[in-house]
mmCIF file of C-alpha atoms in Angstrom:
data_model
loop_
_atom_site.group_PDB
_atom_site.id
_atom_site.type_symbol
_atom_site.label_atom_id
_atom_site.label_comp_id
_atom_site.label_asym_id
_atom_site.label_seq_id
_atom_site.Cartn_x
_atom_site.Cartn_y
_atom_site.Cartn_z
ATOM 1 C CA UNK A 388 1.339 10.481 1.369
ATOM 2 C CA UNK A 389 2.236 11.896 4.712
ATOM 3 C CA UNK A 390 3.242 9.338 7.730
ATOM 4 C CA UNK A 391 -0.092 10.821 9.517
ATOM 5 C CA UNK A 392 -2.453 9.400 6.569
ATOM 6 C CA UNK A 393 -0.233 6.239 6.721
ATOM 7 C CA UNK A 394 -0.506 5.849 10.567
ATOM 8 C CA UNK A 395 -4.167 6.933 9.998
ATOM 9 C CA UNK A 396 -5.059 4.343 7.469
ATOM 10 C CA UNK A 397 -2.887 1.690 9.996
ATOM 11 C CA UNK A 398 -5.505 2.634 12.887
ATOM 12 C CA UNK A 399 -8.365 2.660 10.818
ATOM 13 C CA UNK A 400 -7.517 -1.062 9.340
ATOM 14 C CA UNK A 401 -6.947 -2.353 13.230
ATOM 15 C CA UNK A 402 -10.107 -0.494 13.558
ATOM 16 C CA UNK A 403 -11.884 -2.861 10.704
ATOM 17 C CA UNK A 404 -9.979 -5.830 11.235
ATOM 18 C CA UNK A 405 -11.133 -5.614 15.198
ATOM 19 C CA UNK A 406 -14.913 -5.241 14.731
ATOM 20 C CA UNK A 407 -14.836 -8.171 11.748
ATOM 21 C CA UNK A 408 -13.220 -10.314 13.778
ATOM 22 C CA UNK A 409 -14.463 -9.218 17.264
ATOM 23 C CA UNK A 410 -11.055 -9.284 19.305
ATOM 24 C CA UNK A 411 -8.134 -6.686 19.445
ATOM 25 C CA UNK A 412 -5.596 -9.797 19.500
ATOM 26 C CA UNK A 413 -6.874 -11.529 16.331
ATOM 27 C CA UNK A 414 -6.764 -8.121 14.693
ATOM 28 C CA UNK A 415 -3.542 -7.908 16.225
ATOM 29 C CA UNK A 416 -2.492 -10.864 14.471
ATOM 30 C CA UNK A 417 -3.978 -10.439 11.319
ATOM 31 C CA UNK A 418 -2.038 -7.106 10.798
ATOM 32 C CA UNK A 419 1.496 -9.349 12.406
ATOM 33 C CA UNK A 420 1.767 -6.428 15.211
ATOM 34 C CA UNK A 421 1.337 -6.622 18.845
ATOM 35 C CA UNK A 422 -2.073 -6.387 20.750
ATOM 36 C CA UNK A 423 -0.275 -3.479 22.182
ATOM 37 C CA UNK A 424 0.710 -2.082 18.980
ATOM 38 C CA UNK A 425 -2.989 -2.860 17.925
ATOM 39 C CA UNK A 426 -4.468 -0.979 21.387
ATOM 40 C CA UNK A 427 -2.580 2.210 20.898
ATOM 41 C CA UNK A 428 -3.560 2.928 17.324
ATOM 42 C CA UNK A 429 -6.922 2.178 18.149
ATOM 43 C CA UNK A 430 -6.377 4.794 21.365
ATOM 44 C CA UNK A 431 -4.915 7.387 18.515
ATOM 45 C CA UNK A 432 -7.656 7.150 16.269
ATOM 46 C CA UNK A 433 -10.252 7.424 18.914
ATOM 47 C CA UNK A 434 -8.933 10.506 20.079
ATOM 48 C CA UNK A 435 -8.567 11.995 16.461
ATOM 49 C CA UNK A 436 -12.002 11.334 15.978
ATOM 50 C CA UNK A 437 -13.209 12.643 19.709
ATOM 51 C CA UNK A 438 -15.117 9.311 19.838
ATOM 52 C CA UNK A 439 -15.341 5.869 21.579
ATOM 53 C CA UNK A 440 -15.677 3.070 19.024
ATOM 54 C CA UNK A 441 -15.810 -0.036 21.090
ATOM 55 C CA UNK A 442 -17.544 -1.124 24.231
ATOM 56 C CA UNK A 443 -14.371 -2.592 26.289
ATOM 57 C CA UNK A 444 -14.448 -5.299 29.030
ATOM 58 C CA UNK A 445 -11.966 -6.859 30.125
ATOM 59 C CA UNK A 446 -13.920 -10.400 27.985
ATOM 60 C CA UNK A 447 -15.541 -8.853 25.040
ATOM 61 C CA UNK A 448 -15.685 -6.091 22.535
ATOM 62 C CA UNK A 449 -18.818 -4.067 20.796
ATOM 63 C CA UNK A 450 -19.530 -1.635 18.450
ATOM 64 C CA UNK A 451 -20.762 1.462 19.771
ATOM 65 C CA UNK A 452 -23.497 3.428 18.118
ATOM 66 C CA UNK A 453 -20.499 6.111 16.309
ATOM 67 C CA UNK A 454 -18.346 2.990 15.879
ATOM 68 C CA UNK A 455 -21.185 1.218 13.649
ATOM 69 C CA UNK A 456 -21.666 4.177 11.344
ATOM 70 C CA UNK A 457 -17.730 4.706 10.993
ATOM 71 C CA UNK A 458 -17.330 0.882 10.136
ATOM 72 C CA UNK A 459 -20.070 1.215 7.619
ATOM 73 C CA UNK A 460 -18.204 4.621 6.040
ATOM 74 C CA UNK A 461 -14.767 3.116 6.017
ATOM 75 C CA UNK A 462 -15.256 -0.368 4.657
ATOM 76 C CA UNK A 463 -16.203 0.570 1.295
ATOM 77 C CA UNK A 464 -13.419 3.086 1.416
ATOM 78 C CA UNK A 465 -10.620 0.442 2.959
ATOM 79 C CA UNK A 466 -11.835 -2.041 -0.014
ATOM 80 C CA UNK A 467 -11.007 0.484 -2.408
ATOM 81 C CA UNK A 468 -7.575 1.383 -1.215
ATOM 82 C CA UNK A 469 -6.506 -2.454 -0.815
ATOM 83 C CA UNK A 470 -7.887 -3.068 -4.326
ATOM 84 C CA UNK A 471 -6.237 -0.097 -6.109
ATOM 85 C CA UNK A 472 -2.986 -1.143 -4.264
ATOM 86 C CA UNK A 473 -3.369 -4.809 -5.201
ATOM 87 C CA UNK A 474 -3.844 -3.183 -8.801
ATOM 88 C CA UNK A 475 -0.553 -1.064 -8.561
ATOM 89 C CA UNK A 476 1.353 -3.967 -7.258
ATOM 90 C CA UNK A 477 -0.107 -6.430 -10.462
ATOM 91 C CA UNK A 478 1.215 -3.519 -12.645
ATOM 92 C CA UNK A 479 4.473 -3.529 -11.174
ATOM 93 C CA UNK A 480 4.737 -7.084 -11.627
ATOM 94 C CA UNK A 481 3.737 -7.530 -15.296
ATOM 95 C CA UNK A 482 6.459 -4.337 -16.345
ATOM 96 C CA UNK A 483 8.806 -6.189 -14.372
ATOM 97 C CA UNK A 484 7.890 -9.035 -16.006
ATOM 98 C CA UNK A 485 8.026 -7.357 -19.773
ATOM 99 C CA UNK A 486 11.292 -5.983 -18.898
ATOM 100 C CA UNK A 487 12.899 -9.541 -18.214
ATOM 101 C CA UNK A 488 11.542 -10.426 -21.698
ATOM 102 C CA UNK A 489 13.446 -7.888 -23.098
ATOM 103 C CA UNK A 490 16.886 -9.039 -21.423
ATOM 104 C CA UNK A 491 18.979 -7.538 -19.638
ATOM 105 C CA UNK A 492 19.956 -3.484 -19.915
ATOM 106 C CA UNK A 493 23.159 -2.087 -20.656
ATOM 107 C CA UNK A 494 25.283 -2.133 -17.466
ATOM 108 C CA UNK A 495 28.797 -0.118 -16.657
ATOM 109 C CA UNK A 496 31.325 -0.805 -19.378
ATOM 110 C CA UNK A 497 28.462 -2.267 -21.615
ATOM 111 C CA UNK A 498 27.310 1.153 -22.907
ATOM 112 C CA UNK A 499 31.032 1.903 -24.310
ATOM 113 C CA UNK A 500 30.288 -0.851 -26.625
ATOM 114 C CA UNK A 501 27.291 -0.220 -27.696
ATOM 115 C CA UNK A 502 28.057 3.120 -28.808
ATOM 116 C CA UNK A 503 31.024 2.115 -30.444
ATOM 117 C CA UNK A 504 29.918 -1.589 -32.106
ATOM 118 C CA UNK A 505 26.807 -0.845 -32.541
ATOM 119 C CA UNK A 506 24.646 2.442 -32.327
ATOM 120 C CA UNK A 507 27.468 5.162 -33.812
ATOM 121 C CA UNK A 508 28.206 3.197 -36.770
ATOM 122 C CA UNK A 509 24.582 3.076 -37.422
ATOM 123 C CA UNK A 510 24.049 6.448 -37.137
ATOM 124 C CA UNK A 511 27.265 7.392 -38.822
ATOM 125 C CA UNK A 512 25.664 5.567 -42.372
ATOM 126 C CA UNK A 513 22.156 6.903 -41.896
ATOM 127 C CA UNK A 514 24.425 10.644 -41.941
ATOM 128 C CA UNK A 515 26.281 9.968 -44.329
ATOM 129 C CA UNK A 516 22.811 8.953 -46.444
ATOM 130 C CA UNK A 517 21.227 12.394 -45.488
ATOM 131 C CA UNK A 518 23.838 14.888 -45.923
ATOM 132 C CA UNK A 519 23.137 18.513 -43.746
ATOM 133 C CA UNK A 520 21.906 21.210 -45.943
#
């Protein structure tokens, strides 16, 4: 994923988090970035999309008529992208998990040992049992 898309889907969850909760500074702080941080990638994705989203005064915050309809088309999509990385991260965990069951893996000097206490031997009596032909 390019740093565009990722900047792009940053703006577009200020975007979401702004018109749920109504102010750029609670969005702000829902994301943990600065209302200024929070005003500029709202300013970016405005002018990628060539539209105004929000009514601004300097005490409240609206919708306007294009921000409505992109709120409506990019919820759903947002959802979908938190819950398939929520999903990725769960399957991180559990193989992380399942490898600590496993114990540890071989490590530096460890594989020298292995080879020679344990997996050569083996597979020097499983030759010896099937001879080339």
């Amino acid at each position: 994923m390019s740093k565009t898309m990722i900047n792009e889907l940053r703006s577009i969850t200020t975007f979401v988090h702004t018109a749920e909760l109504g102010s750029l500074s609670k969005a702000a702080e829902a994301q943990q970035i600065s209302p200024q941080a929070a005003s500029k990638a709202l300013g970016q994705l405005e002018a990628y999309l060539g539209v105004r989203l929000f009514h601004r005064t300097t005490r409240s915050m609206s919708l306007t008529e294009e921000g409505q309809r992109f709120l409506e088309a990019s919820q759903p999509a947002l959802l979908g992208l938190q819950q398939a990385l929520t999903a990725a991260r769960q399957t991180r965990e559990e193989f992380r998990r399942s490898a600590a069951d496993r114990g540890p893996a071989f490590r530096g000097a460890d594989h020298h040992r292995a080879g020679a206490g344990g997996v050569l031997p083996a597979l020097s009596r499983c030759a010896t049992g099937y001879p080339a032909r």
